GROMACS .gro file of N, CA and C in nm:
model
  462
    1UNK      N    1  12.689  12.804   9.125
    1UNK     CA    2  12.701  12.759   9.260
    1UNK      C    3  12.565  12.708   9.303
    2UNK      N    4  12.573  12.595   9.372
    2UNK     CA    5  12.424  12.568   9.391
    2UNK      C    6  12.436  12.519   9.556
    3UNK      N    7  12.319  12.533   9.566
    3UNK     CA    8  12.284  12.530   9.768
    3UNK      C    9  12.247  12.463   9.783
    4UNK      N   10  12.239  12.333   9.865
    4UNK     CA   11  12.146  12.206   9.919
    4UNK      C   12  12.121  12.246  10.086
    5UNK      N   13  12.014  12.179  10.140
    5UNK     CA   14  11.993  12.150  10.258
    5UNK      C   15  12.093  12.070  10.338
    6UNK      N   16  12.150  12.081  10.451
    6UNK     CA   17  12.227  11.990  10.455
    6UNK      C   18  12.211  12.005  10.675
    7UNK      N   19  12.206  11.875  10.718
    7UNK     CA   20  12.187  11.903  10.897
    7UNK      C   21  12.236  12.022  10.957
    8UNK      N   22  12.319  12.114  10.923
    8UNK     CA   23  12.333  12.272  10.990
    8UNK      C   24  12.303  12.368  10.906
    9UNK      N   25  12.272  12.447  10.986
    9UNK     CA   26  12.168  12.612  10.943
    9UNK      C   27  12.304  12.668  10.855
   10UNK      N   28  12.266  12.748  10.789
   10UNK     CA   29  12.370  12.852  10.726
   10UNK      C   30  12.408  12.958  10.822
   11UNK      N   31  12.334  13.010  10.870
   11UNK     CA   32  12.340  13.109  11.012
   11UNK      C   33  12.318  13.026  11.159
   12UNK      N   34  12.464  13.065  11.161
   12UNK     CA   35  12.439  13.070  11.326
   12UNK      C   36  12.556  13.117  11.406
   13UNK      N   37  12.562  13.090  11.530
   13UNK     CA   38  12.677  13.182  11.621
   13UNK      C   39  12.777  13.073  11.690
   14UNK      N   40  12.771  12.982  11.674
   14UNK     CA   41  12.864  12.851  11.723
   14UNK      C   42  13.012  12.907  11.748
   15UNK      N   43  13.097  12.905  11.604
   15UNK     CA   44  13.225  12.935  11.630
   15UNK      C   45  13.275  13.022  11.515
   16UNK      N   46  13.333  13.106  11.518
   16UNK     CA   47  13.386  13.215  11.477
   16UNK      C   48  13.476  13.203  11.366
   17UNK      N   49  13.566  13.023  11.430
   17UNK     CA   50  13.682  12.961  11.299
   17UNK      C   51  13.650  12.935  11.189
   18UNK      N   52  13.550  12.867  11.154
   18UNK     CA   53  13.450  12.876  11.082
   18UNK      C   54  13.330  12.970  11.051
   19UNK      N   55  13.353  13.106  10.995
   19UNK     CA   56  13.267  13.175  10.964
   19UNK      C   57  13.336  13.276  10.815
   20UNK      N   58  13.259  13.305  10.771
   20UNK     CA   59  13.275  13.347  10.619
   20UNK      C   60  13.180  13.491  10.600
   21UNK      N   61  13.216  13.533  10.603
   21UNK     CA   62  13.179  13.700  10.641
   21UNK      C   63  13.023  13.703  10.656
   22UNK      N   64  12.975  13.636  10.787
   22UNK     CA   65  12.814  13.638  10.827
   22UNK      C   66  12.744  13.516  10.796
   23UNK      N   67  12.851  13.400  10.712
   23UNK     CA   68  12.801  13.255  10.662
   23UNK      C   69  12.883  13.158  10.793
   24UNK      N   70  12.789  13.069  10.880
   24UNK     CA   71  12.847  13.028  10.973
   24UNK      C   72  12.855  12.879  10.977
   25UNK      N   73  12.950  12.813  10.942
   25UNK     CA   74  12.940  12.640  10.999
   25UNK      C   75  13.079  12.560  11.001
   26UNK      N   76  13.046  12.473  11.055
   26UNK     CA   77  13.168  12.345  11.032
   26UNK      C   78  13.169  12.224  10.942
   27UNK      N   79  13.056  12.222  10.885
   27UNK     CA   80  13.053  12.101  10.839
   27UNK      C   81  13.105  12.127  10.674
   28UNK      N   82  13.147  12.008  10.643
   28UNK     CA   83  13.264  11.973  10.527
   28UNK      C   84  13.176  12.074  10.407
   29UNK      N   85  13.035  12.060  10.401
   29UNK     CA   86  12.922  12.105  10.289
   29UNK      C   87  12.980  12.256  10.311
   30UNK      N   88  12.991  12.304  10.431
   30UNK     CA   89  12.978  12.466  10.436
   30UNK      C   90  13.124  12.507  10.429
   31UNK      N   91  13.211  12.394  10.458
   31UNK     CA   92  13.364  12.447  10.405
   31UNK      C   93  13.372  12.489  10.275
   32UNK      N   94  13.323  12.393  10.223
   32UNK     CA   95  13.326  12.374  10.083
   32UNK      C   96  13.274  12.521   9.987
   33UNK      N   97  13.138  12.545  10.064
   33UNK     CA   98  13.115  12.698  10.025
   33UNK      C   99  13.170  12.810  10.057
   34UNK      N  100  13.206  12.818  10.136
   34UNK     CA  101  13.334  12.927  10.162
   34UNK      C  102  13.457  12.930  10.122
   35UNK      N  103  13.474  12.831  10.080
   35UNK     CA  104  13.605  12.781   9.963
   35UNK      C  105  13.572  12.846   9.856
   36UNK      N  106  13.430  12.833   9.779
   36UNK     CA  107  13.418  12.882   9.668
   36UNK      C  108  13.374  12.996   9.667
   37UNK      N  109  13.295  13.045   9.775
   37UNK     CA  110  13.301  13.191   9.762
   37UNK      C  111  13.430  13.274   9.763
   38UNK      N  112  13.500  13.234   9.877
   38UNK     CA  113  13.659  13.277   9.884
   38UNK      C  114  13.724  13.275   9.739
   39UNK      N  115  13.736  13.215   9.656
   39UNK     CA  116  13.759  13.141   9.525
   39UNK      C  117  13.679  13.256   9.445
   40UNK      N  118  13.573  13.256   9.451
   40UNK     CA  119  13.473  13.359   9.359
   40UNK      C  120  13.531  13.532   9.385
   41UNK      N  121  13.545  13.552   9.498
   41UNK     CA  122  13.574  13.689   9.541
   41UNK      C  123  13.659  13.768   9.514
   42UNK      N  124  13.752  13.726   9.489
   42UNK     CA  125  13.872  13.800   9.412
   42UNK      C  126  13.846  13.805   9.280
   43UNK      N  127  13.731  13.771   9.207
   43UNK     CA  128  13.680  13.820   9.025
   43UNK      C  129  13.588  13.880   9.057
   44UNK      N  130  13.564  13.957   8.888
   44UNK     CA  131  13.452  14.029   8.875
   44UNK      C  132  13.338  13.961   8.776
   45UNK      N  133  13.361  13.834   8.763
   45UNK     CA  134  13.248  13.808   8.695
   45UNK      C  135  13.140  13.774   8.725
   46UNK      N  136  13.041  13.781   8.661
   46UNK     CA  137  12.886  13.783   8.695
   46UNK      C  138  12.892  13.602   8.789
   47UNK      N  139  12.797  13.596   8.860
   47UNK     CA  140  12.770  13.478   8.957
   47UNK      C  141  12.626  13.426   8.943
   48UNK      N  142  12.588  13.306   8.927
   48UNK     CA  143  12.477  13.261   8.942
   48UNK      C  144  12.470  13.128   9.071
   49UNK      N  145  12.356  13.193   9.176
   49UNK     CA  146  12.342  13.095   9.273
   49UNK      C  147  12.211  13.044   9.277
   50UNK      N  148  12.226  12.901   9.257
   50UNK     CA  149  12.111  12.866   9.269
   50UNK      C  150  12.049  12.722   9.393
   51UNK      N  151  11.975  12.728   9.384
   51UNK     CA  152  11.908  12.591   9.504
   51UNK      C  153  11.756  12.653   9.606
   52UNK      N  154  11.781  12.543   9.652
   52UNK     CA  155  11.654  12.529   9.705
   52UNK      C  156  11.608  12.628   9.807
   53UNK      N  157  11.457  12.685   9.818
   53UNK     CA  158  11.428  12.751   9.944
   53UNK      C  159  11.510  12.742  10.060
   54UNK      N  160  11.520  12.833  10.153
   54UNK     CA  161  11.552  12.836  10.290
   54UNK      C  162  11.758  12.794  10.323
   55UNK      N  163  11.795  12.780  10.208
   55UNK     CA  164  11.909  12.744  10.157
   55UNK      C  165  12.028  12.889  10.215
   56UNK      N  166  12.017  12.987  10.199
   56UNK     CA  167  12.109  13.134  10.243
   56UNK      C  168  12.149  13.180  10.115
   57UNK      N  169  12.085  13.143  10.020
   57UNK     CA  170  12.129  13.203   9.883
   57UNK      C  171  12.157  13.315   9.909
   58UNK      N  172  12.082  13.397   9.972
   58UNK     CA  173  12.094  13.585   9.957
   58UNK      C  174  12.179  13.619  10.064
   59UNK      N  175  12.244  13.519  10.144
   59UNK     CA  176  12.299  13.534  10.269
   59UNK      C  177  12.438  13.525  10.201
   60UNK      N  178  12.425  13.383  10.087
   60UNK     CA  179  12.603  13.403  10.036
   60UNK      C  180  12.595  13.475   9.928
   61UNK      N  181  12.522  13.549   9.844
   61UNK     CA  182  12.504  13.654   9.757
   61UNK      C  183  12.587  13.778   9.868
   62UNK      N  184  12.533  13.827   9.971
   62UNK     CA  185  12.600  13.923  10.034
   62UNK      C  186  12.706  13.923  10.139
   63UNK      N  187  12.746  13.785  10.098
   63UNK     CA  188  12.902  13.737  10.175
   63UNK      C  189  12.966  13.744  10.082
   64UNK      N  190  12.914  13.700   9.944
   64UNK     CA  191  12.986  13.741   9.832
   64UNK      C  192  13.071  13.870   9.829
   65UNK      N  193  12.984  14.002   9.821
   65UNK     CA  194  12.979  14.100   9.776
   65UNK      C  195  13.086  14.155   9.868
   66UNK      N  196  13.063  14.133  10.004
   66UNK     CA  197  13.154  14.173  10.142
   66UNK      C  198  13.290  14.121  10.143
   67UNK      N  199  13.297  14.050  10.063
   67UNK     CA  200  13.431  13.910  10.108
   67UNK      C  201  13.525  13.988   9.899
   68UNK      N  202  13.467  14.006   9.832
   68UNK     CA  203  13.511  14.082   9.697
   68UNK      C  204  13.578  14.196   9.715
   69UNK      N  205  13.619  14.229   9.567
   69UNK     CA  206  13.696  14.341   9.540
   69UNK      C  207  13.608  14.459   9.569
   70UNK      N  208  13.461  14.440   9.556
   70UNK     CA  209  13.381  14.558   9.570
   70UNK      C  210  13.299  14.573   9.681
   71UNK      N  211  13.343  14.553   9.805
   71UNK     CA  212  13.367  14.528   9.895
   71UNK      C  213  13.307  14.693   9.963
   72UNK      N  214  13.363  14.800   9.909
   72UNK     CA  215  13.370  14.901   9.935
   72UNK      C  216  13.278  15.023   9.887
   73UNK      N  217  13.168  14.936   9.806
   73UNK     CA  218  13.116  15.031   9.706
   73UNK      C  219  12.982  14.931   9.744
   74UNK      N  220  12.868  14.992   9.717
   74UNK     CA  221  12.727  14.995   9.716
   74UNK      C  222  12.666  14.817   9.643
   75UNK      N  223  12.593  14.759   9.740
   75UNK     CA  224  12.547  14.640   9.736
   75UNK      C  225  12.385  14.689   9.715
   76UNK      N  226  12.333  14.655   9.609
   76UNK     CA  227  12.215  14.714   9.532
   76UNK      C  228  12.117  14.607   9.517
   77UNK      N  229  12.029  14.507   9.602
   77UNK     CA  230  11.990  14.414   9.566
   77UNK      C  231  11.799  14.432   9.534
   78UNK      N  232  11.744  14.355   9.439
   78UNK     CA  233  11.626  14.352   9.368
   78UNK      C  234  11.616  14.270   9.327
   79UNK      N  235  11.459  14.230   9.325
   79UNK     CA  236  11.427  14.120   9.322
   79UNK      C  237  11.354  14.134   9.172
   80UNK      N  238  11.312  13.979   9.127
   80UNK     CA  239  11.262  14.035   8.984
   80UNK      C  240  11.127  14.063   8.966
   81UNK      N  241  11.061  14.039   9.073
   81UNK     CA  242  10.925  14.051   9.112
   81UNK      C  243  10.927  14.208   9.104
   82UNK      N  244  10.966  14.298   9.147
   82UNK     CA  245  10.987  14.475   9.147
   82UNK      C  246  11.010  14.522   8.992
   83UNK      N  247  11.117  14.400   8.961
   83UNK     CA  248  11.150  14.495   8.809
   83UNK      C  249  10.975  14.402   8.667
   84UNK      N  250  10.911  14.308   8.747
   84UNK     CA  251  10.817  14.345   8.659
   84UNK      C  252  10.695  14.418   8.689
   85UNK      N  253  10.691  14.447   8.808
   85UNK     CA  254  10.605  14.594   8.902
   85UNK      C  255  10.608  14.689   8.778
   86UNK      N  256  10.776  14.755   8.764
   86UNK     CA  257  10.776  14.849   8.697
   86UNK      C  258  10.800  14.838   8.560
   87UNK      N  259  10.832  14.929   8.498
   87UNK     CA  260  10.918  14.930   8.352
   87UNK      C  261  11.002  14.833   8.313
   88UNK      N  262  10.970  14.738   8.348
   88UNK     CA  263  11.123  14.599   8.321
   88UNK      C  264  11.251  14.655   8.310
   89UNK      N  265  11.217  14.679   8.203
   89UNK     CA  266  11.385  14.752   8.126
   89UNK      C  267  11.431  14.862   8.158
   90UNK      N  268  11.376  14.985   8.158
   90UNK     CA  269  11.407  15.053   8.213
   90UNK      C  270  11.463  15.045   8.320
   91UNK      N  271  11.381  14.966   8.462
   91UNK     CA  272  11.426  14.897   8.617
   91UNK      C  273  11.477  14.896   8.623
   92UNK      N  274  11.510  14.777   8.539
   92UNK     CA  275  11.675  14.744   8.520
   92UNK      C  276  11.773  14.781   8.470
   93UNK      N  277  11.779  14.896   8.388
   93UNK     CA  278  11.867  14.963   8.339
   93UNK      C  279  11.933  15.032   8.470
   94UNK      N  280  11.808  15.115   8.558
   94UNK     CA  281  11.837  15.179   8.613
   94UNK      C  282  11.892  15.105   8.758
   95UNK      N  283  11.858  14.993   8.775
   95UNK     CA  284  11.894  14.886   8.927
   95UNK      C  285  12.051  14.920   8.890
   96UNK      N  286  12.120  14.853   8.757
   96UNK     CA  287  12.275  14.814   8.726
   96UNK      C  288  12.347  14.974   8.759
   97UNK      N  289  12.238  15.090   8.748
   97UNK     CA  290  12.347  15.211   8.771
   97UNK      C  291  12.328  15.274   8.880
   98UNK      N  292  12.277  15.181   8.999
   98UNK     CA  293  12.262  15.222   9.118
   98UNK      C  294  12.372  15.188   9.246
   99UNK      N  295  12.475  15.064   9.155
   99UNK     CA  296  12.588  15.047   9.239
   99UNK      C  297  12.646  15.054   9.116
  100UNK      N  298  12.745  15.168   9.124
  100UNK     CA  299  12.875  15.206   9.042
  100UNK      C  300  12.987  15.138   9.101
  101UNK      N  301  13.035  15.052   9.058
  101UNK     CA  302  13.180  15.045   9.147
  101UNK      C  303  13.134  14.854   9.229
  102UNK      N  304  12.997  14.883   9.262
  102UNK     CA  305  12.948  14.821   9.350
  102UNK      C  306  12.931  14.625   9.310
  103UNK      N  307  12.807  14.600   9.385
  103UNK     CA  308  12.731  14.473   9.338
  103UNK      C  309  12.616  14.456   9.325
  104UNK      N  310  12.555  14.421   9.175
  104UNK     CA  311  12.390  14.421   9.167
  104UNK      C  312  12.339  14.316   9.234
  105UNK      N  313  12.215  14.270   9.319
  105UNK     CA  314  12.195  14.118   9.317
  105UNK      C  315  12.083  14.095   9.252
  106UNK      N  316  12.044  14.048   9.198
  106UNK     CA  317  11.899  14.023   9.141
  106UNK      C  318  11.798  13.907   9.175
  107UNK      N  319  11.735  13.912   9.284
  107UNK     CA  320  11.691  13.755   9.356
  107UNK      C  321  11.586  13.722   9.245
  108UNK      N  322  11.548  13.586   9.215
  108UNK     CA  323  11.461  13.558   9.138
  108UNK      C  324  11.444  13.579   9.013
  109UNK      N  325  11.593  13.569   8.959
  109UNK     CA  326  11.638  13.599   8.841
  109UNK      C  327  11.516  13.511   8.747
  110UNK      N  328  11.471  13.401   8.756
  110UNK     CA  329  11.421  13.307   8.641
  110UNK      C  330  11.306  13.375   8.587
  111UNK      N  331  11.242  13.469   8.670
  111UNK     CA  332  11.129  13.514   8.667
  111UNK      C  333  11.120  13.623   8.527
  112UNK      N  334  11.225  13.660   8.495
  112UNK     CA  335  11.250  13.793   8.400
  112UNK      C  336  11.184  13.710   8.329
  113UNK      N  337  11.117  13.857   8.254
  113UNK     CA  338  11.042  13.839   8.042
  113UNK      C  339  11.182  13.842   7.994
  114UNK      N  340  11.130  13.750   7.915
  114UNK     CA  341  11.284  13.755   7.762
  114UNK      C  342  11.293  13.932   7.705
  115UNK      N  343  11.210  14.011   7.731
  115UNK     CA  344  11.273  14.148   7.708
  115UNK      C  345  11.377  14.190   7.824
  116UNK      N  346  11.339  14.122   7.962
  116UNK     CA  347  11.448  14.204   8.050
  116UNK      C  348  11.545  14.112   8.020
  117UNK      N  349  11.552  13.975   8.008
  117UNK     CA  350  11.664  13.934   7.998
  117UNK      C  351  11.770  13.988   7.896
  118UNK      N  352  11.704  14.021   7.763
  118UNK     CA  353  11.819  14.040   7.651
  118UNK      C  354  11.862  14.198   7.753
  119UNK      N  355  11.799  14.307   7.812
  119UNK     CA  356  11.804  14.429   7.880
  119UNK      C  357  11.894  14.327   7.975
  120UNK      N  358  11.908  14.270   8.037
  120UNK     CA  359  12.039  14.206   8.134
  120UNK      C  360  12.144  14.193   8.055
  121UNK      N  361  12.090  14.078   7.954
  121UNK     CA  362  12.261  14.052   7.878
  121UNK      C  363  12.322  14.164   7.791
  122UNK      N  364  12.277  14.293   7.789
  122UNK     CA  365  12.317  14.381   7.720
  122UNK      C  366  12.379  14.487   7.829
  123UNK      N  367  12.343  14.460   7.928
  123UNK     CA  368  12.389  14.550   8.090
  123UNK      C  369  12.497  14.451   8.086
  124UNK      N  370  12.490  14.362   8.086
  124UNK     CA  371  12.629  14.233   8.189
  124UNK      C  372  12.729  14.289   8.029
  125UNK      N  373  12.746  14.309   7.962
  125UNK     CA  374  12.826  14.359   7.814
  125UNK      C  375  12.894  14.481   7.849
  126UNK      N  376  12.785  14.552   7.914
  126UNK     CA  377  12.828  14.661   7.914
  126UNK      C  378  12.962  14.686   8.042
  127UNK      N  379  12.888  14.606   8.150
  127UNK     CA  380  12.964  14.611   8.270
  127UNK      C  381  13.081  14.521   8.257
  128UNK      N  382  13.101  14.445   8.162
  128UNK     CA  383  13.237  14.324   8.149
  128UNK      C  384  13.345  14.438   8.054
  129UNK      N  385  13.266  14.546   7.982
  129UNK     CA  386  13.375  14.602   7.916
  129UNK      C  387  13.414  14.724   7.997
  130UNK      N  388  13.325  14.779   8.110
  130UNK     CA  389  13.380  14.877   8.152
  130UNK      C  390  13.422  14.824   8.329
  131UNK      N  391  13.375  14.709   8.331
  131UNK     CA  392  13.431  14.655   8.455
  131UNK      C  393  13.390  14.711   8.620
  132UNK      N  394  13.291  14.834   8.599
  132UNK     CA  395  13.187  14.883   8.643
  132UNK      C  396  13.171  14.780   8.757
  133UNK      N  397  13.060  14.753   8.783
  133UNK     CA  398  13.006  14.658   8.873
  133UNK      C  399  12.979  14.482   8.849
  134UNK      N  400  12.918  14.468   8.980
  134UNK     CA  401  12.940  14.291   8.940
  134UNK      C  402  12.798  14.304   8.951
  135UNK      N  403  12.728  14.124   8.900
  135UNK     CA  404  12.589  14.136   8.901
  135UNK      C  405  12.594  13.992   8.963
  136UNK      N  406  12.496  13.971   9.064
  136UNK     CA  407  12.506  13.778   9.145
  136UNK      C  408  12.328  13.798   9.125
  137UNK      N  409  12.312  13.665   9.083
  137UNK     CA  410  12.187  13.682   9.051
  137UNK      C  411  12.173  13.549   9.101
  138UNK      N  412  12.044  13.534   9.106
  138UNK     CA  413  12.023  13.407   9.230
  138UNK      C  414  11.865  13.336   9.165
  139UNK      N  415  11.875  13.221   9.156
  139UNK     CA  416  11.772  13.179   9.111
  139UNK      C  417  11.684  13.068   9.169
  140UNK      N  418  11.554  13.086   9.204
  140UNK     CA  419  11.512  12.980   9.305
  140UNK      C  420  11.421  12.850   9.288
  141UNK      N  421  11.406  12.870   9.135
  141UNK     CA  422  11.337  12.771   9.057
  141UNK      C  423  11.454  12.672   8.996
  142UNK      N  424  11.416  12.580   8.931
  142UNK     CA  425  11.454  12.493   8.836
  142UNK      C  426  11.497  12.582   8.718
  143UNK      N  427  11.658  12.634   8.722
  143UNK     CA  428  11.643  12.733   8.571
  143UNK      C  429  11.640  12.650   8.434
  144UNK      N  430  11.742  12.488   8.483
  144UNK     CA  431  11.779  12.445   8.350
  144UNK      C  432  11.642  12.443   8.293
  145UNK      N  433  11.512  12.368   8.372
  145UNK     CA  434  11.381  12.363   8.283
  145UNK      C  435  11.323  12.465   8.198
  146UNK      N  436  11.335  12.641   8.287
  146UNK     CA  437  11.277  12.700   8.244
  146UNK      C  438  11.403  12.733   8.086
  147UNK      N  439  11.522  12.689   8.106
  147UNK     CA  440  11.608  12.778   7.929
  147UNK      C  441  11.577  12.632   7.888
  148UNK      N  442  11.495  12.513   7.907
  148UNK     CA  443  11.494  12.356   7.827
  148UNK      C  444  11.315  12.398   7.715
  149UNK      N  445  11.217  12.476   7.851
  149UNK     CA  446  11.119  12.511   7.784
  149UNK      C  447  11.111  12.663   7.695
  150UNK      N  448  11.269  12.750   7.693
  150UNK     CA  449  11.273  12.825   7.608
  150UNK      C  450  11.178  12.997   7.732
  151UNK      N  451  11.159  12.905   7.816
  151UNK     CA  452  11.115  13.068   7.926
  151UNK      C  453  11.255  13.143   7.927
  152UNK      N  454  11.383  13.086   7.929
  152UNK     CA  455  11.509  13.177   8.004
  152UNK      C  456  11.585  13.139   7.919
  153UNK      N  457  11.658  13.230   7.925
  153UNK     CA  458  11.760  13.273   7.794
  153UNK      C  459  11.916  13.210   7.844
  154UNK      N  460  11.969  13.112   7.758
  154UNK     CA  461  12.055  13.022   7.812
  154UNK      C  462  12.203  13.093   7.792
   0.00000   0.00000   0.00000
């Protein structure tokens, strides 16, 4: 899913007919995303959002999560800047078992070392076979460049 700038805010209080659990607009661009979040919400598979600064990425990351099946269970979000603070892997082992049931978000996904990533794709394995939690990971760079220069794991 990707986010552009477009003449109305992602947030705001206008009209109510148009609103998507805390995502607010009328215009055709923001129908369109609430179409696909609506569309996204009823699965459990992993989500990648990406686009530009100032965009509501983390705003429809947690309209996501609200508007889903897991709806009801623990919204766990971290950024990747924290998980290389700490133990990478470990972090992250431990971020994915902090919403059981729930939704991981991971802002600034591009940023992971190729050790947390394979530690992701071995969590997202784990959680597709036990169906556990969802993971929306959000990315705010250019990812195709960084998996074209071999930084991110495609």
């Amino acid at each position: 899913m990707q986010l552009q700038r477009s003449g109305e805010s992602a947030v705001s209080q206008n009209d109510e007919r148009h609103a998507f659990h805390g995502l607010n607009g009328t215009s055709p661009c923001m129908q369109a995303l609430f179409k696909r979040l609506s569309d996204l919400a009823g699965r459990t598979d992993p989500v990648l959002i990406t686009g530009e600064s100032g965009t509501g990425k983390t705003l429809a990351a947690k309209a996501l999560h609200w508007a889903g099946c897991f709806r009801n269970e623990p919204l766990h979000s971290i950024t990747a800047g924290h998980l290389l603070k700490e133990n990478g892997s470990d972090s992250l082992s431990g971020c994915m078992d902090q919403a059981p049931g729930g939704t991981v978000c991971i802002d600034f996904i591009e940023r992971l070392l190729p050790g947390q990533q394979q530690m992701l794709f071995r969590s997202l394995t784990a959680l597709e076979s036990a169906q556990s939690a969802r993971l929306v990971a959000i990315a705010h760079g250019e990812l195709a460049a960084a998996v074209a220069d071999g930084r991110f794991r495609e």
